[in-house]
Amino acid sequence: DAGVTQSPTHLIKTRGQQVTLRCSPKSGHDTVSWYQQALGQGPQFIFQYYEEEERQRGNFPDRFSGHQFPNYSSELNVNALLLGDSALYLCASSPWSGEGYTFGSGTRLTVV
Amino acid sequence: AQKVTQAQTEISVVEKEDVTLDCVYETRDTTYYLFWYKQPPSGELVFLIRRNSFDEQNEISGRYSWNFQKSTSSFNFTITASQVVDSAVYFCALSGDGSSSNTGKLIFGQGTTLQVKP
């Protein structure tokens, strides 16, 4: 049974560009959340998707947007990249009840 | 607002020592979940335990044990007879349960880096 799959694993982008990160949830999970983890910090909640809608959002600007597809997979889009967006981006899937969260290995984004 | 505090930034022990990682949380939810995750250098967050707020019974799993005290809003994690493979960053986290508006949103502490020396 596959866990959470994220792609790509590493990415280098130039300031001002746009990036799309992808996440496939664990089988049986219908809710996907995205987190940003800066170096030396704990993960910070970006947003959560359920039934193809954004259900909750953390304190992130509108440059961060997402999408959930009918098969529960999700994308995270970041526009107008800043150097400060460099981080590990983690995807977590869970049942809507929130009883358990499974994390992917993350995408390490470097903005130069 | 929800908040998780892990006051210990880094801990260094010698193999076979016992070590306790502290976690204090704040929430206005009457029911909630508490978690511990381990993050090895590879980056993936590895689930260790989930505790529902209405279950204050302490739990032991092999060399790992957790002490949940609702009265002091603490959820501490103890590793007995530590091993080099325990070296990692450990995160405590909080979320609402299905009845809370905070459901689905994990609030993490800053993490504690544990180094176990041989």
Short mmCIF file of N, CA and C in Angstrom, two decimals, chain B:
data_model
loop_
_atom_site.label_atom_id
_atom_site.label_comp_id
_atom_site.label_asym_id
_atom_site.label_seq_id
_atom_site.Cartn_x
_atom_site.Cartn_y
_atom_site.Cartn_z
N ALA B 1 -6.04 30.83 20.31
CA ALA B 1 -5.12 30.34 19.28
C ALA B 1 -4.41 29.08 19.79
N GLN B 2 -4.07 28.22 18.86
CA GLN B 2 -3.35 27.02 19.23
C GLN B 2 -1.85 27.27 19.16
N LYS B 3 -1.14 26.65 20.08
CA LYS B 3 0.32 26.81 20.11
C LYS B 3 0.95 25.59 20.73
N VAL B 4 2.11 25.20 20.21
CA VAL B 4 2.89 24.10 20.77
C VAL B 4 4.29 24.60 21.03
N THR B 5 4.78 24.35 22.23
CA THR B 5 6.12 24.81 22.62
C THR B 5 7.00 23.62 22.98
N GLN B 6 8.12 23.53 22.30
CA GLN B 6 9.15 22.55 22.64
C GLN B 6 10.36 23.37 23.05
N ALA B 7 10.54 23.50 24.34
CA ALA B 7 11.55 24.43 24.86
C ALA B 7 12.97 23.94 24.61
N GLN B 8 13.15 22.65 24.46
CA GLN B 8 14.49 22.10 24.26
C GLN B 8 14.82 22.14 22.76
N THR B 9 15.78 22.94 22.39
CA THR B 9 16.16 23.03 20.99
C THR B 9 17.01 21.84 20.58
N GLU B 10 18.02 21.54 21.42
CA GLU B 10 18.91 20.42 21.12
C GLU B 10 19.20 19.66 22.41
N ILE B 11 19.27 18.34 22.29
CA ILE B 11 19.65 17.48 23.41
C ILE B 11 20.70 16.50 22.90
N SER B 12 21.74 16.33 23.69
CA SER B 12 22.78 15.38 23.34
C SER B 12 22.95 14.40 24.50
N VAL B 13 22.88 13.12 24.20
CA VAL B 13 23.05 12.08 25.22
C VAL B 13 24.00 11.03 24.70
N VAL B 14 24.46 10.21 25.63
CA VAL B 14 25.29 9.08 25.26
C VAL B 14 24.39 7.86 25.17
N GLU B 15 24.71 7.00 24.24
CA GLU B 15 23.90 5.80 24.02
C GLU B 15 23.60 5.10 25.34
N LYS B 16 22.38 4.59 25.44
CA LYS B 16 21.84 3.85 26.59
C LYS B 16 21.30 4.76 27.69
N GLU B 17 21.52 6.06 27.56
CA GLU B 17 20.89 6.97 28.51
C GLU B 17 19.41 7.11 28.19
N ASP B 18 18.63 7.44 29.21
CA ASP B 18 17.22 7.79 29.01
C ASP B 18 17.14 9.28 28.71
N VAL B 19 16.17 9.65 27.87
CA VAL B 19 16.02 11.07 27.54
C VAL B 19 14.54 11.41 27.41
N THR B 20 14.16 12.57 27.92
CA THR B 20 12.77 13.03 27.85
C THR B 20 12.70 14.31 27.04
N LEU B 21 11.79 14.32 26.07
CA LEU B 21 11.54 15.49 25.24
C LEU B 21 10.23 16.14 25.72
N ASP B 22 10.31 17.42 26.02
CA ASP B 22 9.16 18.11 26.59
C ASP B 22 8.29 18.75 25.51
N CYS B 23 6.99 18.79 25.79
CA CYS B 23 6.04 19.43 24.89
C CYS B 23 4.92 20.04 25.73
N VAL B 24 4.68 21.32 25.53
CA VAL B 24 3.59 22.03 26.20
C VAL B 24 2.71 22.64 25.12
N TYR B 25 1.42 22.57 25.29
CA TYR B 25 0.53 23.06 24.25
C TYR B 25 -0.54 24.00 24.82
N GLU B 26 -1.13 24.79 23.93
CA GLU B 26 -2.23 25.67 24.26
C GLU B 26 -3.34 25.48 23.22
N THR B 27 -4.56 25.35 23.69
CA THR B 27 -5.70 25.26 22.78
C THR B 27 -6.97 25.62 23.53
N ARG B 28 -7.94 26.14 22.81
CA ARG B 28 -9.25 26.42 23.39
C ARG B 28 -10.24 25.31 23.08
N ASP B 29 -9.83 24.37 22.24
CA ASP B 29 -10.70 23.24 21.93
C ASP B 29 -10.88 22.37 23.17
N THR B 30 -12.07 21.82 23.34
CA THR B 30 -12.30 20.94 24.49
C THR B 30 -11.82 19.52 24.20
N THR B 31 -11.82 19.17 22.93
CA THR B 31 -11.26 17.88 22.53
C THR B 31 -10.29 18.11 21.37
N TYR B 32 -9.24 17.33 21.35
CA TYR B 32 -8.19 17.57 20.36
C TYR B 32 -7.29 16.34 20.30
N TYR B 33 -6.40 16.35 19.33
CA TYR B 33 -5.41 15.29 19.19
C TYR B 33 -4.01 15.86 19.42
N LEU B 34 -3.17 15.04 20.00
CA LEU B 34 -1.75 15.37 20.15
C LEU B 34 -0.93 14.30 19.44
N PHE B 35 0.16 14.73 18.84
CA PHE B 35 0.99 13.82 18.05
C PHE B 35 2.47 14.03 18.38
N TRP B 36 3.23 12.98 18.13
CA TRP B 36 4.69 13.10 18.05
C TRP B 36 5.12 12.52 16.71
N TYR B 37 6.03 13.26 16.05
CA TYR B 37 6.62 12.81 14.79
C TYR B 37 8.14 12.85 14.91
N LYS B 38 8.77 11.95 14.17
CA LYS B 38 10.24 11.91 14.09
C LYS B 38 10.63 12.30 12.66
N GLN B 39 11.62 13.16 12.54
CA GLN B 39 12.08 13.56 11.22
C GLN B 39 13.57 13.25 11.08
N PRO B 40 13.91 12.17 10.40
CA PRO B 40 15.31 11.86 10.14
C PRO B 40 15.85 12.80 9.07
N PRO B 41 17.15 12.76 8.80
CA PRO B 41 17.74 13.65 7.80
C PRO B 41 17.08 13.56 6.42
N SER B 42 16.46 12.46 6.10
CA SER B 42 15.81 12.31 4.79
C SER B 42 14.63 13.28 4.64
N GLY B 43 14.08 13.76 5.74
CA GLY B 43 13.05 14.78 5.67
C GLY B 43 11.63 14.31 5.92
N GLU B 44 11.36 13.04 5.71
CA GLU B 44 9.99 12.57 5.89
C GLU B 44 9.61 12.58 7.36
N LEU B 45 8.40 13.01 7.66
CA LEU B 45 7.91 12.98 9.03
C LEU B 45 7.33 11.60 9.32
N VAL B 46 7.90 10.94 10.30
CA VAL B 46 7.48 9.58 10.66
C VAL B 46 6.58 9.65 11.88
N PHE B 47 5.38 9.13 11.73
CA PHE B 47 4.39 9.15 12.81
C PHE B 47 4.85 8.23 13.95
N LEU B 48 4.76 8.74 15.18
CA LEU B 48 5.10 7.94 16.36
C LEU B 48 3.87 7.61 17.19
N ILE B 49 3.05 8.63 17.47
CA ILE B 49 1.90 8.40 18.32
C ILE B 49 0.86 9.50 18.11
N ARG B 50 -0.40 9.12 18.31
CA ARG B 50 -1.50 10.07 18.38
C ARG B 50 -2.26 9.81 19.68
N ARG B 51 -2.58 10.88 20.38
CA ARG B 51 -3.29 10.76 21.64
C ARG B 51 -4.53 11.65 21.59
N ASN B 52 -5.68 11.09 21.90
CA ASN B 52 -6.90 11.88 21.99
C ASN B 52 -6.95 12.53 23.36
N SER B 53 -7.44 13.74 23.42
CA SER B 53 -7.41 14.52 24.66
C SER B 53 -8.22 13.90 25.80
N PHE B 54 -9.17 13.08 25.49
CA PHE B 54 -9.98 12.50 26.57
C PHE B 54 -9.34 11.22 27.13
N ASP B 55 -8.23 10.81 26.56
CA ASP B 55 -7.56 9.61 27.01
C ASP B 55 -6.22 9.99 27.64
N GLU B 56 -6.19 10.11 28.95
CA GLU B 56 -4.98 10.53 29.63
C GLU B 56 -4.10 9.37 30.07
N GLN B 57 -4.44 8.19 29.67
CA GLN B 57 -3.63 7.04 30.04
C GLN B 57 -2.28 7.12 29.34
N ASN B 58 -1.22 6.93 30.09
CA ASN B 58 0.11 6.94 29.50
C ASN B 58 0.30 5.71 28.63
N GLU B 59 1.18 5.83 27.67
CA GLU B 59 1.38 4.74 26.72
C GLU B 59 2.84 4.39 26.60
N ILE B 60 3.08 3.10 26.45
CA ILE B 60 4.45 2.61 26.27
C ILE B 60 4.48 1.76 25.01
N SER B 61 5.49 1.99 24.20
CA SER B 61 5.68 1.19 23.00
C SER B 61 7.16 0.88 22.88
N GLY B 62 7.55 -0.27 23.34
CA GLY B 62 8.96 -0.64 23.32
C GLY B 62 9.78 0.29 24.20
N ARG B 63 10.75 0.96 23.60
CA ARG B 63 11.60 1.89 24.36
C ARG B 63 10.97 3.28 24.48
N TYR B 64 9.85 3.48 23.81
CA TYR B 64 9.19 4.78 23.81
C TYR B 64 8.05 4.82 24.82
N SER B 65 7.90 5.94 25.49
CA SER B 65 6.75 6.12 26.37
C SER B 65 6.32 7.58 26.32
N TRP B 66 5.05 7.80 26.57
CA TRP B 66 4.49 9.14 26.50
C TRP B 66 3.70 9.42 27.78
N ASN B 67 3.88 10.61 28.31
CA ASN B 67 3.20 11.04 29.52
C ASN B 67 2.32 12.24 29.18
N PHE B 68 1.01 12.03 29.16
CA PHE B 68 0.06 13.08 28.83
C PHE B 68 -0.58 13.57 30.12
N GLN B 69 -0.42 14.86 30.42
CA GLN B 69 -1.04 15.46 31.60
C GLN B 69 -1.86 16.66 31.16
N LYS B 70 -3.16 16.47 31.11
CA LYS B 70 -4.05 17.54 30.67
C LYS B 70 -4.02 18.73 31.62
N SER B 71 -3.81 18.47 32.91
CA SER B 71 -3.83 19.54 33.91
C SER B 71 -2.71 20.55 33.68
N THR B 72 -1.61 20.07 33.13
CA THR B 72 -0.48 20.97 32.87
C THR B 72 -0.27 21.20 31.38
N SER B 73 -1.20 20.70 30.55
CA SER B 73 -1.11 20.84 29.08
C SER B 73 0.25 20.38 28.57
N SER B 74 0.65 19.20 29.01
CA SER B 74 1.95 18.69 28.58
C SER B 74 1.80 17.28 28.00
N PHE B 75 2.65 16.98 27.07
CA PHE B 75 2.64 15.67 26.40
C PHE B 75 4.09 15.31 26.13
N ASN B 76 4.76 14.78 27.15
CA ASN B 76 6.19 14.53 27.08
C ASN B 76 6.50 13.13 26.56
N PHE B 77 7.64 13.03 25.94
CA PHE B 77 8.06 11.80 25.24
C PHE B 77 9.39 11.34 25.82
N THR B 78 9.44 10.10 26.27
CA THR B 78 10.67 9.55 26.85
C THR B 78 11.17 8.38 26.02
N ILE B 79 12.46 8.42 25.72
CA ILE B 79 13.13 7.29 25.07
C ILE B 79 14.01 6.64 26.12
N THR B 80 13.77 5.38 26.36
CA THR B 80 14.56 4.62 27.34
C THR B 80 15.70 3.91 26.62
N ALA B 81 16.86 3.92 27.24
CA ALA B 81 18.04 3.23 26.67
C ALA B 81 18.24 3.69 25.23
N SER B 82 18.51 4.96 25.04
CA SER B 82 18.61 5.54 23.71
C SER B 82 19.66 4.84 22.85
N GLN B 83 19.42 4.90 21.55
CA GLN B 83 20.34 4.30 20.58
C GLN B 83 20.72 5.35 19.54
N VAL B 84 21.83 5.12 18.86
CA VAL B 84 22.29 6.06 17.84
C VAL B 84 21.21 6.29 16.78
N VAL B 85 20.45 5.26 16.47
CA VAL B 85 19.41 5.37 15.43
C VAL B 85 18.26 6.29 15.86
N ASP B 86 18.23 6.64 17.15
CA ASP B 86 17.20 7.57 17.62
C ASP B 86 17.54 9.02 17.27
N SER B 87 18.74 9.27 16.81
CA SER B 87 19.15 10.63 16.45
C SER B 87 18.26 11.16 15.33
N ALA B 88 17.62 12.28 15.59
CA ALA B 88 16.68 12.86 14.62
C ALA B 88 16.12 14.13 15.24
N VAL B 89 15.26 14.81 14.48
CA VAL B 89 14.48 15.92 15.03
C VAL B 89 13.10 15.38 15.38
N TYR B 90 12.63 15.70 16.56
CA TYR B 90 11.33 15.23 17.02
C TYR B 90 10.38 16.42 17.16
N PHE B 91 9.18 16.24 16.61
CA PHE B 91 8.18 17.29 16.65
C PHE B 91 6.96 16.83 17.42
N CYS B 92 6.46 17.71 18.25
CA CYS B 92 5.18 17.55 18.90
C CYS B 92 4.17 18.38 18.11
N ALA B 93 2.94 17.90 17.97
CA ALA B 93 1.95 18.63 17.17
C ALA B 93 0.56 18.47 17.77
N LEU B 94 -0.30 19.41 17.42
CA LEU B 94 -1.65 19.50 17.96
C LEU B 94 -2.63 19.73 16.82
N SER B 95 -3.79 19.09 16.87
CA SER B 95 -4.84 19.40 15.91
C SER B 95 -6.20 19.20 16.56
N GLY B 96 -7.22 19.81 15.96
CA GLY B 96 -8.57 19.58 16.42
C GLY B 96 -9.03 18.19 16.01
N ASP B 97 -10.02 17.69 16.71
CA ASP B 97 -10.61 16.43 16.27
C ASP B 97 -11.77 16.77 15.33
N GLY B 98 -12.57 15.82 14.96
CA GLY B 98 -13.60 16.05 13.95
C GLY B 98 -14.63 17.10 14.32
N SER B 99 -14.69 17.48 15.58
CA SER B 99 -15.71 18.44 16.01
C SER B 99 -15.19 19.87 16.07
N SER B 100 -13.94 20.06 15.73
CA SER B 100 -13.31 21.36 15.90
C SER B 100 -13.05 22.04 14.57
N SER B 101 -13.09 23.37 14.58
CA SER B 101 -12.72 24.11 13.38
C SER B 101 -11.24 23.98 13.07
N ASN B 102 -10.49 23.47 14.02
CA ASN B 102 -9.06 23.26 13.80
C ASN B 102 -8.76 21.87 13.25
N THR B 103 -9.79 21.13 12.91
CA THR B 103 -9.60 19.81 12.34
C THR B 103 -8.81 19.92 11.04
N GLY B 104 -7.84 19.04 10.89
CA GLY B 104 -7.10 19.00 9.65
C GLY B 104 -5.92 19.91 9.60
N LYS B 105 -5.69 20.67 10.66
CA LYS B 105 -4.58 21.61 10.68
C LYS B 105 -3.66 21.25 11.84
N LEU B 106 -2.53 20.71 11.49
CA LEU B 106 -1.55 20.36 12.51
C LEU B 106 -0.72 21.58 12.88
N ILE B 107 -0.65 21.86 14.16
CA ILE B 107 0.21 22.94 14.66
C ILE B 107 1.42 22.27 15.29
N PHE B 108 2.59 22.57 14.75
CA PHE B 108 3.82 21.94 15.20
C PHE B 108 4.60 22.85 16.15
N GLY B 109 5.34 22.20 17.04
CA GLY B 109 6.35 22.92 17.81
C GLY B 109 7.57 23.14 16.94
N GLN B 110 8.58 23.77 17.51
CA GLN B 110 9.80 24.09 16.76
C GLN B 110 10.71 22.90 16.58
N GLY B 111 10.43 21.84 17.32
CA GLY B 111 11.23 20.64 17.19
C GLY B 111 12.39 20.58 18.18
N THR B 112 12.76 19.38 18.54
CA THR B 112 13.93 19.13 19.39
C THR B 112 14.87 18.20 18.63
N THR B 113 16.09 18.66 18.45
CA THR B 113 17.10 17.84 17.79
C THR B 113 17.77 16.96 18.82
N LEU B 114 17.63 15.67 18.65
CA LEU B 114 18.24 14.71 19.57
C LEU B 114 19.47 14.09 18.92
N GLN B 115 20.59 14.17 19.60
CA GLN B 115 21.81 13.52 19.12
C GLN B 115 22.21 12.47 20.15
N VAL B 116 22.27 11.23 19.71
CA VAL B 116 22.69 10.14 20.57
C VAL B 116 24.08 9.71 20.13
N LYS B 117 25.03 9.88 21.03
CA LYS B 117 26.43 9.56 20.71
C LYS B 117 26.76 8.14 21.14
N PRO B 118 27.58 7.45 20.36
CA PRO B 118 27.93 6.07 20.73
C PRO B 118 28.86 6.02 21.93
#
